[in-house]
Amino acid sequence: MNIKSSRRDFLKGSLATGAMLVIGLNSDGVFAAGTADATLNPFVKISGDGNLTVILKHIEMGQGTSTGLTTLVAEELDVEWDKVKTEFAPADVGKYANLMMGMQGTGGSTSIANSYLQYRKAGAAARDVLVRAAASKWGISPSEVTIENGRLKAGNKSAHFGEVIAEAAKLTPPAEPILKKNSDFKLIGNRKIHRKDHISKTNGTAIFALDVKIPGMVYAVILHKPQFGAKLKNFDASEAKSIKGFIDAKALPTNEGVAIYANSTWNALKARDAITADWDLSAAEMRSSDQMFNDASALLDNPTYAVRGDRETVRKANMEAAQKLEVEFRLPFLAHAPMEPQNCVIEPTKTGVIVHDGCQMPTLVQQMVADILGLKTENVLVNTVYAGGSFGRRANPTSDYVTEAAMAFSLLGGKTPVKLVWSREDDIHAGYFRPLAVHKVSVGLDNQGAIVGWDHRIASKSIMKGTFLEAMAVQNGIDNSSTEGCADTGYEIPDMSVGLSDFITPVTALWWRSVGHSVTGIVMEVTMDMAAKAAGEDPVDFRLKLLPGNTPAQKRMANVLKMAADKADWKKPLPAGWGRGIAVHESFGSFVAEVVEISTNGDDIKIERVVCVVDCGLIINPDVVTAQIESGVGYGLGAAMRNQISFTDGVIDQSNFPDYEPLRIADIGKIDVYQVKSDEAPSGIGEPGVPPSGPALINAIADATGKRVTYLPLSENGISFV
Amino acid sequence: MNYKININGTTKEVDVEPGTPLLWVIRDALDLTGTKFGCGVASCGACTVHVDGNPVRSCQTFIEDVGDQDVITIEGVNGKVANEVQKAWQQLDVVQCGYCQSGQIMSAIGLLSETPNPTDQDIDDYMSGNACRCATYQRIRAAIHLASKNLEG
């Protein structure tokens, strides 16, 4: 990274000199036009040479949002796609809030859903003032001016945007700019436009936080606590002093670790290996995984919270049922393990600091760092760069790795730039896992095979309790992220009760790609498969009976299910030893059905093909949607196959990829993705591919082998993958 | 300690300790950041570079073992195979978060240099050491086939 120029550009920000047209929201929240120094929060910038830059309020962590948001603006402006540039927005909640979160942040698969109209309006407002400025320059009516390939045209007159920006900046766009008709879209829905980052990420020039280097910067790593709840008593760095490049070691004020400084990443890592520490384990988690699962399971005798239905009525119905199904599911803690281990750089400025980060929640990070360093929030600037994956991990309520960096920066005197780097071992050990969950489901079926009662009990660690999100996400003690996808299922189940107990542990919990749905998708869809088998019915037909189309959601869910069965030749016999499984789930407003096809050779299983159908409303970038489903499928399958964070006497058993083995290329065959054409509002795409993948695989294994797995991962059940 | 290193066609001098992984020499001492750190134990392939034309995991290659061999990173890789691989990656929009892709591309160049017409099985065998948490594997396979086809034609 050419730090000097990038820093200059960053600090310059919207104060860039030179001719510039800026389209942004004014203090009344209305799109307005202005010059570079106008007090607007820019969404669109047009420079004197006519070039367009779209300001991205959302981070790019692979999910394609930089392409999606840019498409929305470029569509309304009819510009040449390849020429549009992008820039990440600074931290400013008043200006760049996620409209579905009320804070600046990327998550919950909301980037396109909350930006769809906002970014189109920004583009349309820019178009309005550019067209009127050109009309005035040429002395004609605005209705005579068109835009083609980024040029304003009227008859034989033609101008690039830069030629009219001075005039355009003086105009006021209408409060509700006129948007294109869907039938006029050229970019929205166009499969052929490329991702905005497809070149920089193939030649090594894309900049991630780990690539940021500031003159005079020192490197810091953290010796983390060995167990959750442990506190540092003391440490001994005497051995580290012989390591060349070692600078210092200091206890974090939280007593949760030791910051170790050196002149390079490697020397810092070596110094860490040479440091020993004593820990107070009196409040630490000391249990092993089996004990934790048993403890969670025991909570289900009497669930703390009644989430849905009356349990006694359902139990009574089940007692009288012709057939009864009792299943317990045990799902382990999971690490997110993004490819880029967590890291960031804190750089001092005259009045505060710049945080260089693949930042998922800029205004939270800004506040956290300001609090630690005793700075005014406006003096903490956030330079958002590409994030090497996240899957939820970079957004956490304590901004853990950023606050560590801020503490390390402060402990060193607050004058020296500090880069904090986590190793993969830190990432696997540092917590904020998808929480362990135990579900117990009792389903009663009548003698026709119809469900008469569904009693569902959940024990899981609450993600939201004790965080700043509690007030929003927890009602009557019930953390929605423990029950979503279950208590609000789209299936029409006549009598359903859902109970919840909070499993308590100092192990920290976090949203993991698709959050509660990553658990409930598995539990609901595997149980559904077992119920279909008990009823002696085809799994697709059985599900469709529970999706009679009484609500729009049921219609969409049934539609993707039927399409997936059709595309996967569901009824066509498979070769001997093969099997297939299906699952359908709604999450983040989108509906996804998946069919997994496997072949078997003894206990060895090979995933041959995955067929997916997605309905995520109106599609902005079809190829990005396909890519996100492919990605979600891989993420969900890999975890179900062999991932777990397990504990022995409170210590995590895994440490790096060799024992937290990610999905590999040889693990996965063809993934066919089909999309439902829809004019519904765009909904999520980064996460909804995950929930159906695990259960579809589990159901396929049951189909091929008769073996029904409900304790994950599959690899702990004598199943291996080839 | 000072070492001479042939990197991307030029000879540079670096001051690092013996035992320093080539990865950190490349990233911290030479400021070439296209090569990524993913695991440090040669288990993910994000740090893949070419040493005398062969893909190696730079996190487990030590500076004193490099000697006068030619080290090529994503920033310096060129030639027909490299160009076609990068073009195929762009044409099929393989990347998502992109963090592992320098390593994927360096491995793919190695594969196609050895095996110009790989089967799916060849690709799976050769590329299995390169992890992608975004699971872009289907497109990686397709891009390698595309590059192979374009190299023939």
JSON list of N, CA and C in Angstrom, two decimals, chain A residues 170-208:
[
{"chain": "A", "resi": 170, "resn": "LYS", "atom": "N", "xyz": [-25.38, 24.12, -7.90]},
{"chain": "A", "resi": 170, "resn": "LYS", "atom": "CA", "xyz": [-26.23, 25.22, -7.40]},
{"chain": "A", "resi": 170, "resn": "LYS", "atom": "C", "xyz": [-27.70, 24.83, -7.38]},
{"chain": "A", "resi": 171, "resn": "LEU", "atom": "N", "xyz": [-28.04, 23.70, -7.97]},
{"chain": "A", "resi": 171, "resn": "LEU", "atom": "CA", "xyz": [-29.45, 23.31, -8.09]},
{"chain": "A", "resi": 171, "resn": "LEU", "atom": "C", "xyz": [-29.91, 22.46, -6.92]},
{"chain": "A", "resi": 172, "resn": "THR", "atom": "N", "xyz": [-31.21, 22.47, -6.72]},
{"chain": "A", "resi": 172, "resn": "THR", "atom": "CA", "xyz": [-31.78, 21.64, -5.66]},
{"chain": "A", "resi": 172, "resn": "THR", "atom": "C", "xyz": [-32.57, 20.49, -6.28]},
{"chain": "A", "resi": 173, "resn": "PRO", "atom": "N", "xyz": [-32.17, 19.27, -5.99]},
{"chain": "A", "resi": 173, "resn": "PRO", "atom": "CA", "xyz": [-32.95, 18.15, -6.56]},
{"chain": "A", "resi": 173, "resn": "PRO", "atom": "C", "xyz": [-34.31, 18.05, -5.88]},
{"chain": "A", "resi": 174, "resn": "PRO", "atom": "N", "xyz": [-35.28, 17.44, -6.55]},
{"chain": "A", "resi": 174, "resn": "PRO", "atom": "CA", "xyz": [-36.60, 17.29, -5.91]},
{"chain": "A", "resi": 174, "resn": "PRO", "atom": "C", "xyz": [-36.50, 16.40, -4.67]},
{"chain": "A", "resi": 175, "resn": "ALA", "atom": "N", "xyz": [-37.40, 16.62, -3.74]},
{"chain": "A", "resi": 175, "resn": "ALA", "atom": "CA", "xyz": [-37.38, 15.84, -2.49]},
{"chain": "A", "resi": 175, "resn": "ALA", "atom": "C", "xyz": [-37.49, 14.35, -2.79]},
{"chain": "A", "resi": 176, "resn": "GLU", "atom": "N", "xyz": [-38.30, 14.00, -3.76]},
{"chain": "A", "resi": 176, "resn": "GLU", "atom": "CA", "xyz": [-38.43, 12.60, -4.17]},
{"chain": "A", "resi": 176, "resn": "GLU", "atom": "C", "xyz": [-37.99, 12.49, -5.63]},
{"chain": "A", "resi": 177, "resn": "PRO", "atom": "N", "xyz": [-36.71, 12.28, -5.87]},
{"chain": "A", "resi": 177, "resn": "PRO", "atom": "CA", "xyz": [-36.24, 12.22, -7.25]},
{"chain": "A", "resi": 177, "resn": "PRO", "atom": "C", "xyz": [-36.95, 11.10, -8.02]},
{"chain": "A", "resi": 178, "resn": "ILE", "atom": "N", "xyz": [-37.16, 11.32, -9.29]},
{"chain": "A", "resi": 178, "resn": "ILE", "atom": "CA", "xyz": [-37.88, 10.32, -10.08]},
{"chain": "A", "resi": 178, "resn": "ILE", "atom": "C", "xyz": [-36.95, 9.15, -10.40]},
{"chain": "A", "resi": 179, "resn": "LEU", "atom": "N", "xyz": [-37.41, 7.97, -10.04]},
{"chain": "A", "resi": 179, "resn": "LEU", "atom": "CA", "xyz": [-36.60, 6.77, -10.26]},
{"chain": "A", "resi": 179, "resn": "LEU", "atom": "C", "xyz": [-36.99, 6.10, -11.58]},
{"chain": "A", "resi": 180, "resn": "LYS", "atom": "N", "xyz": [-36.05, 5.38, -12.13]},
{"chain": "A", "resi": 180, "resn": "LYS", "atom": "CA", "xyz": [-36.31, 4.63, -13.37]},
{"chain": "A", "resi": 180, "resn": "LYS", "atom": "C", "xyz": [-37.40, 3.59, -13.15]},
{"chain": "A", "resi": 181, "resn": "LYS", "atom": "N", "xyz": [-38.07, 3.25, -14.22]},
{"chain": "A", "resi": 181, "resn": "LYS", "atom": "CA", "xyz": [-39.00, 2.10, -14.17]},
{"chain": "A", "resi": 181, "resn": "LYS", "atom": "C", "xyz": [-38.16, 0.83, -14.20]},
{"chain": "A", "resi": 182, "resn": "ASN", "atom": "N", "xyz": [-38.64, -0.20, -13.53]},
{"chain": "A", "resi": 182, "resn": "ASN", "atom": "CA", "xyz": [-37.90, -1.47, -13.53]},
{"chain": "A", "resi": 182, "resn": "ASN", "atom": "C", "xyz": [-37.64, -1.97, -14.96]},
{"chain": "A", "resi": 183, "resn": "SER", "atom": "N", "xyz": [-38.59, -1.70, -15.83]},
{"chain": "A", "resi": 183, "resn": "SER", "atom": "CA", "xyz": [-38.44, -2.20, -17.21]},
{"chain": "A", "resi": 183, "resn": "SER", "atom": "C", "xyz": [-37.32, -1.49, -17.96]},
{"chain": "A", "resi": 184, "resn": "ASP", "atom": "N", "xyz": [-36.86, -0.36, -17.42]},
{"chain": "A", "resi": 184, "resn": "ASP", "atom": "CA", "xyz": [-35.76, 0.38, -18.07]},
{"chain": "A", "resi": 184, "resn": "ASP", "atom": "C", "xyz": [-34.39, 0.03, -17.51]},
{"chain": "A", "resi": 185, "resn": "PHE", "atom": "N", "xyz": [-34.36, -0.89, -16.54]},
{"chain": "A", "resi": 185, "resn": "PHE", "atom": "CA", "xyz": [-33.07, -1.22, -15.93]},
{"chain": "A", "resi": 185, "resn": "PHE", "atom": "C", "xyz": [-32.08, -1.77, -16.96]},
{"chain": "A", "resi": 186, "resn": "LYS", "atom": "N", "xyz": [-30.85, -1.26, -16.87]},
{"chain": "A", "resi": 186, "resn": "LYS", "atom": "CA", "xyz": [-29.79, -1.80, -17.72]},
{"chain": "A", "resi": 186, "resn": "LYS", "atom": "C", "xyz": [-28.75, -2.54, -16.87]},
{"chain": "A", "resi": 187, "resn": "LEU", "atom": "N", "xyz": [-28.53, -2.08, -15.65]},
{"chain": "A", "resi": 187, "resn": "LEU", "atom": "CA", "xyz": [-27.51, -2.68, -14.79]},
{"chain": "A", "resi": 187, "resn": "LEU", "atom": "C", "xyz": [-28.13, -3.58, -13.72]},
{"chain": "A", "resi": 188, "resn": "ILE", "atom": "N", "xyz": [-29.23, -3.09, -13.13]},
{"chain": "A", "resi": 188, "resn": "ILE", "atom": "CA", "xyz": [-29.91, -3.92, -12.12]},
{"chain": "A", "resi": 188, "resn": "ILE", "atom": "C", "xyz": [-30.46, -5.17, -12.82]},
{"chain": "A", "resi": 189, "resn": "GLY", "atom": "N", "xyz": [-30.08, -6.31, -12.33]},
{"chain": "A", "resi": 189, "resn": "GLY", "atom": "CA", "xyz": [-30.52, -7.57, -12.93]},
{"chain": "A", "resi": 189, "resn": "GLY", "atom": "C", "xyz": [-29.63, -8.05, -14.06]},
{"chain": "A", "resi": 190, "resn": "ASN", "atom": "N", "xyz": [-28.56, -7.30, -14.33]},
{"chain": "A", "resi": 190, "resn": "ASN", "atom": "CA", "xyz": [-27.65, -7.65, -15.43]},
{"chain": "A", "resi": 190, "resn": "ASN", "atom": "C", "xyz": [-26.57, -8.61, -14.93]},
{"chain": "A", "resi": 191, "resn": "ARG", "atom": "N", "xyz": [-26.56, -9.80, -15.49]},
{"chain": "A", "resi": 191, "resn": "ARG", "atom": "CA", "xyz": [-25.63, -10.83, -15.04]},
{"chain": "A", "resi": 191, "resn": "ARG", "atom": "C", "xyz": [-24.20, -10.55, -15.50]},
{"chain": "A", "resi": 192, "resn": "LYS", "atom": "N", "xyz": [-24.06, -9.67, -16.48]},
{"chain": "A", "resi": 192, "resn": "LYS", "atom": "CA", "xyz": [-22.74, -9.54, -17.11]},
{"chain": "A", "resi": 192, "resn": "LYS", "atom": "C", "xyz": [-21.83, -8.51, -16.46]},
{"chain": "A", "resi": 193, "resn": "ILE", "atom": "N", "xyz": [-22.33, -7.69, -15.55]},
{"chain": "A", "resi": 193, "resn": "ILE", "atom": "CA", "xyz": [-21.41, -6.70, -14.98]},
{"chain": "A", "resi": 193, "resn": "ILE", "atom": "C", "xyz": [-20.53, -7.37, -13.92]},
{"chain": "A", "resi": 194, "resn": "HIS", "atom": "N", "xyz": [-19.27, -6.92, -13.92]},
{"chain": "A", "resi": 194, "resn": "HIS", "atom": "CA", "xyz": [-18.30, -7.54, -13.01]},
{"chain": "A", "resi": 194, "resn": "HIS", "atom": "C", "xyz": [-18.35, -6.90, -11.63]},
{"chain": "A", "resi": 195, "resn": "ARG", "atom": "N", "xyz": [-17.83, -7.66, -10.67]},
{"chain": "A", "resi": 195, "resn": "ARG", "atom": "CA", "xyz": [-17.64, -7.11, -9.32]},
{"chain": "A", "resi": 195, "resn": "ARG", "atom": "C", "xyz": [-16.70, -5.92, -9.39]},
{"chain": "A", "resi": 196, "resn": "LYS", "atom": "N", "xyz": [-16.87, -4.97, -8.50]},
{"chain": "A", "resi": 196, "resn": "LYS", "atom": "CA", "xyz": [-16.00, -3.80, -8.46]},
{"chain": "A", "resi": 196, "resn": "LYS", "atom": "C", "xyz": [-14.59, -4.15, -8.00]},
{"chain": "A", "resi": 197, "resn": "ASP", "atom": "N", "xyz": [-14.46, -5.28, -7.30]},
{"chain": "A", "resi": 197, "resn": "ASP", "atom": "CA", "xyz": [-13.14, -5.63, -6.74]},
{"chain": "A", "resi": 197, "resn": "ASP", "atom": "C", "xyz": [-12.52, -6.82, -7.47]},
{"chain": "A", "resi": 198, "resn": "HIS", "atom": "N", "xyz": [-12.98, -7.11, -8.69]},
{"chain": "A", "resi": 198, "resn": "HIS", "atom": "CA", "xyz": [-12.51, -8.36, -9.33]},
{"chain": "A", "resi": 198, "resn": "HIS", "atom": "C", "xyz": [-11.08, -8.25, -9.86]},
{"chain": "A", "resi": 199, "resn": "ILE", "atom": "N", "xyz": [-10.61, -7.04, -10.09]},
{"chain": "A", "resi": 199, "resn": "ILE", "atom": "CA", "xyz": [-9.22, -6.91, -10.57]},
{"chain": "A", "resi": 199, "resn": "ILE", "atom": "C", "xyz": [-8.25, -6.73, -9.40]},
{"chain": "A", "resi": 200, "resn": "SER", "atom": "N", "xyz": [-8.58, -5.83, -8.48]},
{"chain": "A", "resi": 200, "resn": "SER", "atom": "CA", "xyz": [-7.63, -5.56, -7.38]},
{"chain": "A", "resi": 200, "resn": "SER", "atom": "C", "xyz": [-7.42, -6.79, -6.50]},
{"chain": "A", "resi": 201, "resn": "LYS", "atom": "N", "xyz": [-8.39, -7.68, -6.48]},
{"chain": "A", "resi": 201, "resn": "LYS", "atom": "CA", "xyz": [-8.24, -8.89, -5.65]},
{"chain": "A", "resi": 201, "resn": "LYS", "atom": "C", "xyz": [-7.62, -10.05, -6.42]},
{"chain": "A", "resi": 202, "resn": "THR", "atom": "N", "xyz": [-7.23, -9.81, -7.67]},
{"chain": "A", "resi": 202, "resn": "THR", "atom": "CA", "xyz": [-6.52, -10.87, -8.40]},
{"chain": "A", "resi": 202, "resn": "THR", "atom": "C", "xyz": [-5.08, -10.47, -8.73]},
{"chain": "A", "resi": 203, "resn": "ASN", "atom": "N", "xyz": [-4.68, -9.27, -8.36]},
{"chain": "A", "resi": 203, "resn": "ASN", "atom": "CA", "xyz": [-3.28, -8.88, -8.64]},
{"chain": "A", "resi": 203, "resn": "ASN", "atom": "C", "xyz": [-2.54, -8.39, -7.40]},
{"chain": "A", "resi": 204, "resn": "GLY", "atom": "N", "xyz": [-3.14, -8.59, -6.24]},
{"chain": "A", "resi": 204, "resn": "GLY", "atom": "CA", "xyz": [-2.45, -8.27, -4.99]},
{"chain": "A", "resi": 204, "resn": "GLY", "atom": "C", "xyz": [-2.53, -6.81, -4.58]},
{"chain": "A", "resi": 205, "resn": "THR", "atom": "N", "xyz": [-3.30, -6.00, -5.29]},
{"chain": "A", "resi": 205, "resn": "THR", "atom": "CA", "xyz": [-3.33, -4.57, -4.94]},
{"chain": "A", "resi": 205, "resn": "THR", "atom": "C", "xyz": [-4.45, -4.20, -3.96]},
{"chain": "A", "resi": 206, "resn": "ALA", "atom": "N", "xyz": [-5.44, -5.07, -3.79]},
{"chain": "A", "resi": 206, "resn": "ALA", "atom": "CA", "xyz": [-6.52, -4.77, -2.83]},
{"chain": "A", "resi": 206, "resn": "ALA", "atom": "C", "xyz": [-5.91, -4.63, -1.43]},
{"chain": "A", "resi": 207, "resn": "ILE", "atom": "N", "xyz": [-6.34, -3.62, -0.72]},
{"chain": "A", "resi": 207, "resn": "ILE", "atom": "CA", "xyz": [-5.75, -3.35, 0.60]},
{"chain": "A", "resi": 207, "resn": "ILE", "atom": "C", "xyz": [-6.69, -3.80, 1.72]},
{"chain": "A", "resi": 208, "resn": "PHE", "atom": "N", "xyz": [-6.15, -4.65, 2.56]},
{"chain": "A", "resi": 208, "resn": "PHE", "atom": "CA", "xyz": [-6.83, -5.10, 3.78]},
{"chain": "A", "resi": 208, "resn": "PHE", "atom": "C", "xyz": [-6.12, -4.44, 4.96]}
]
